Every structure is written in C-alpha cells, then in structure tokens.
Amino acid sequence: MENCRSEPPITLLPQHGLANLAFLLEVVPVKLWKWEQENLPSVVHSIRTAIAATLSLAVARLFGLPEAYWAAIATLVVMQSTLSATVLISIAATALGALAGALVASYFPGNVLVFAAAVFVLGLLCAAFRMERSAYRNAGVTFAIIVLIPRANAAWIIALHRFFEVSVGILVALALVAVWPERPPGSAKQNAE
C-alpha cells in the first residue's frame, strides 16, 4: 500500500494575510486606468480596431474563405501599425510571401534550412524593392503560415487562400481608416477651443 500522508496545501502568501497584502501593494505597484480626456484616443482606437477586425472576419466568411480568421488577424496587425505603408505595398508583400510559401511548401516541405534561407531572401527582396519593414513582416508572416502549418490541400491553393484572406484584412482595415480617420493627439482640445 502506498504512503498516503497528507501534505500541507500550497499557499501563495505566508500566513499573515494583511501584512502580506500591504507588502504586495508596496512591491507590486499597479497603475489603474482611470477616465481622463487624454485616454479617449485609446478608447476610440480600441473601438475602431474591434469594428475593423469584425468586418474583416465577416467579409472573409461572406466570400467563403476557408480560414477567414487570417483576415481578422491581418486587420489587427494593420490597425496596430503606422499606416505609412500603402495598400499596394502591403498586398504586394503578401503576394510575395504567398508565392515564396507555395514554392517552398511544394518543393522543400519541412526543410528547416530552406525555410531559413527563404526568410532571409524575402528580407533581401523587400529591401531591393524598397519596401518598408512592415512589408517584410507581411511577406514573412504569410510565408510562415503557408510553410509551417501542415494542411491537406496543395500549397498553391493554400497560398492563394492566404493571399485573399490577408488582403481582405488589409483592405478592410485601410477602408475603415479612410472612413474613420484617427485624430492626432491634442486635436480634441483644439476643436473644443
């Protein structure tokens, strides 16, 4: 028969609760968010981002794209970035990543060295075409999604789906920004004066 001795329960704090609570409040200062006019841009940005991501998901589902969640993810990435990259550059970078992903996944599936070389070459191509780092990010993420996630369909079909899903996300995000531009900080104060 096994030894069934009882062990004391694990506690996060020693026995003196109030003293430890005071200690934690002193050691782990937490700044709580409070309502102030200067926080309004963050609230508006959160609303805009939630609406854009939801619209992207809905549009991708409307078109029957198989992994529509990538449209929402692309929108989240675009909404958190500076929007200096143009729509065409973002979509071109996504196409570049999809093309590279289709080639690597078709001819060199599972080869880590080819994956590394392709990521490097994508960076060089983006630099050669004078694309910003955000374009390299789009190309690299699209490439990695195609190459690293095993699927039953042919790599070219997966690449085409990723291109459309990510492009929908980019276009919806940029359309929302065009319709509902973000105000620069301080513009609310200037409008009130």
Coordinates of C-alpha atoms in Angstrom, one line a residue:
M1 CA 0.0 0.0 0.0
E2 CA 1.3 3.4 -0.9
N3 CA 2.2 6.0 1.7
C4 CA -0.9 8.3 1.9
R5 CA 0.4 11.0 4.1
S6 CA -1.2 14.4 3.8
E7 CA 0.8 17.3 2.6
P8 CA 0.0 20.9 3.5
P9 CA -1.8 22.9 0.9
I10 CA 0.3 25.2 -1.3
T11 CA -0.2 28.8 -0.5
L12 CA 0.9 31.8 -2.5
L13 CA 1.2 34.0 0.6
P14 CA 2.5 33.2 4.0
Q15 CA 0.1 33.0 6.9
H16 CA -0.2 36.8 7.8
G17 CA -2.6 37.9 5.1
L18 CA -3.0 41.7 5.8
A19 CA 0.7 42.2 6.3
N20 CA 1.4 40.4 3.0
L21 CA -1.3 42.4 1.2
A22 CA 0.3 45.6 2.3
F23 CA 3.7 44.3 1.2
L24 CA 2.4 43.3 -2.2
L25 CA 0.8 46.7 -2.7
E26 CA 4.1 48.3 -1.9
V27 CA 6.2 45.9 -4.0
V28 CA 3.9 45.5 -7.0
P29 CA 2.6 48.9 -7.8
V30 CA -0.3 48.7 -10.2
K31 CA -1.4 51.8 -12.1
L32 CA -5.1 51.5 -12.7
W33 CA -6.6 53.1 -15.7
K34 CA -8.9 56.0 -14.9
W35 CA -11.1 58.0 -17.1
E36 CA -9.4 61.1 -18.4
Q37 CA -9.9 63.1 -21.6
E38 CA -6.4 62.1 -22.7
N39 CA -7.3 58.4 -22.7
L40 CA -10.1 59.0 -25.2
P41 CA -7.9 58.3 -28.3
S42 CA -7.1 54.8 -26.8
V43 CA -10.8 54.1 -26.3
V44 CA -11.6 55.2 -29.9
H45 CA -8.7 53.2 -31.3
S46 CA -9.9 50.1 -29.5
I47 CA -13.5 50.6 -30.9
R48 CA -12.1 51.2 -34.4
T49 CA -9.9 48.1 -34.2
A50 CA -12.7 45.9 -32.9
I51 CA -15.1 47.1 -35.7
A52 CA -12.4 46.6 -38.4
A53 CA -11.4 43.1 -37.3
T54 CA -15.0 42.0 -37.1
L55 CA -15.8 43.4 -40.5
S56 CA -12.8 41.6 -42.0
L57 CA -13.9 38.4 -40.5
A58 CA -17.4 38.9 -41.8
V59 CA -16.2 39.8 -45.3
A60 CA -13.9 36.8 -45.4
R61 CA -16.7 34.5 -44.3
L62 CA -19.0 36.1 -46.8
F63 CA -16.6 35.1 -49.6
G64 CA -16.3 31.6 -48.2
L65 CA -12.6 31.8 -47.5
P66 CA -11.6 28.6 -45.6
E67 CA -9.5 30.2 -42.8
A68 CA -11.3 33.6 -42.5
Y69 CA -9.6 34.3 -39.2
W70 CA -6.5 35.3 -41.0
A71 CA -8.4 38.3 -42.4
A72 CA -9.1 39.4 -38.8
I73 CA -5.5 38.8 -37.8
A74 CA -4.2 40.9 -40.7
T75 CA -6.6 43.7 -39.8
L76 CA -5.4 43.6 -36.2
V77 CA -1.8 43.9 -37.4
V78 CA -2.5 46.7 -39.8
M79 CA -4.6 48.6 -37.2
Q80 CA -1.7 48.5 -34.7
S81 CA 0.8 49.6 -37.2
T82 CA 1.6 53.0 -38.6
L83 CA -0.3 53.3 -41.8
S84 CA 2.5 54.7 -43.8
A85 CA 2.7 51.6 -46.0
T86 CA 0.4 51.8 -48.9
V87 CA -2.2 49.3 -49.7
L88 CA -0.4 48.1 -52.8
I89 CA 2.9 47.5 -50.9
S90 CA 1.1 45.5 -48.2
I91 CA -0.8 43.4 -50.7
A92 CA 2.4 43.0 -52.9
A93 CA 4.3 41.8 -49.9
T94 CA 1.6 39.4 -49.0
A95 CA 1.6 38.1 -52.6
L96 CA 5.4 37.8 -52.4
G97 CA 5.1 35.8 -49.2
A98 CA 2.4 33.6 -50.6
L99 CA 4.4 32.9 -53.8
A100 CA 7.5 32.0 -51.8
G101 CA 5.5 29.9 -49.4
A102 CA 3.9 28.0 -52.2
L103 CA 7.3 27.3 -53.8
V104 CA 9.0 26.2 -50.6
A105 CA 6.0 24.1 -49.3
S106 CA 5.7 22.4 -52.7
Y107 CA 9.3 21.6 -53.4
F108 CA 11.0 21.6 -49.9
P109 CA 8.4 20.6 -47.3
G110 CA 9.7 20.5 -43.8
N111 CA 13.2 21.6 -44.7
V112 CA 14.4 24.0 -42.0
L113 CA 17.4 25.2 -43.9
V114 CA 15.4 26.2 -46.9
F115 CA 12.9 27.9 -44.6
A116 CA 15.7 30.0 -43.1
A117 CA 17.1 30.8 -46.5
A118 CA 13.7 31.8 -47.8
V119 CA 13.0 34.1 -44.9
F120 CA 16.4 35.7 -45.5
V121 CA 15.7 36.1 -49.2
L122 CA 12.3 37.6 -48.5
G123 CA 14.0 40.3 -46.4
L124 CA 16.5 41.0 -49.2
L125 CA 13.7 41.2 -51.8
C126 CA 11.7 43.6 -49.7
A127 CA 14.9 45.8 -49.3
A128 CA 15.6 45.6 -53.0
F129 CA 12.1 46.7 -53.9
R130 CA 12.5 49.5 -51.3
M131 CA 9.6 48.1 -49.3
E132 CA 9.4 49.1 -45.6
R133 CA 9.9 46.6 -42.8
S134 CA 6.1 46.3 -42.5
A135 CA 6.1 44.8 -46.0
Y136 CA 8.8 42.3 -44.9
R137 CA 6.6 41.5 -41.9
N138 CA 3.6 40.8 -44.2
A139 CA 5.6 38.7 -46.5
G140 CA 7.3 36.8 -43.7
V141 CA 4.1 36.0 -41.8
T142 CA 2.3 34.9 -44.9
F143 CA 5.2 32.7 -45.9
A144 CA 5.4 31.2 -42.4
I145 CA 1.7 30.5 -42.3
I146 CA 1.9 28.6 -45.6
V147 CA 5.1 26.7 -44.9
L148 CA 4.8 25.8 -41.2
I149 CA 1.2 24.8 -40.8
P150 CA 0.5 21.3 -42.3
R151 CA -2.6 21.1 -44.5
A152 CA -4.2 18.5 -46.8
N153 CA -4.6 20.9 -49.8
A154 CA -1.9 21.7 -52.3
A155 CA 0.5 24.5 -51.3
W156 CA -0.7 26.7 -54.2
I157 CA -4.3 26.6 -53.1
I158 CA -3.2 27.4 -49.5
A159 CA -1.1 30.3 -50.8
L160 CA -4.0 31.6 -52.8
H161 CA -6.3 31.4 -49.8
R162 CA -3.8 33.2 -47.6
F163 CA -3.3 35.9 -50.1
F164 CA -7.0 36.6 -50.3
E165 CA -7.6 36.3 -46.6
V166 CA -4.8 38.6 -45.7
S167 CA -5.7 41.0 -48.5
V168 CA -9.3 41.3 -47.3
G169 CA -7.9 42.1 -43.8
I170 CA -5.6 44.8 -45.1
L171 CA -8.3 46.3 -47.4
V172 CA -10.9 46.4 -44.7
A173 CA -8.5 48.0 -42.2
L174 CA -7.4 50.7 -44.6
A175 CA -11.0 51.3 -45.7
L176 CA -12.1 51.8 -42.1
V177 CA -9.1 54.2 -41.6
A178 CA -10.2 56.1 -44.7
V179 CA -13.8 56.4 -43.5
W180 CA -13.0 56.9 -39.8
P181 CA -9.5 58.5 -39.6
E182 CA -7.7 58.6 -36.2
R183 CA -7.4 62.1 -34.8
P184 CA -3.9 63.1 -33.9
P185 CA -3.4 63.6 -30.1
G186 CA -4.4 67.1 -29.0
S187 CA -6.9 67.7 -31.8
A188 CA -9.8 67.2 -29.5
K189 CA -8.5 70.0 -27.3
Q190 CA -8.0 72.2 -30.4
N191 CA -11.6 71.6 -31.6
A192 CA -13.0 72.5 -28.2
E193 CA -11.3 75.8 -28.1

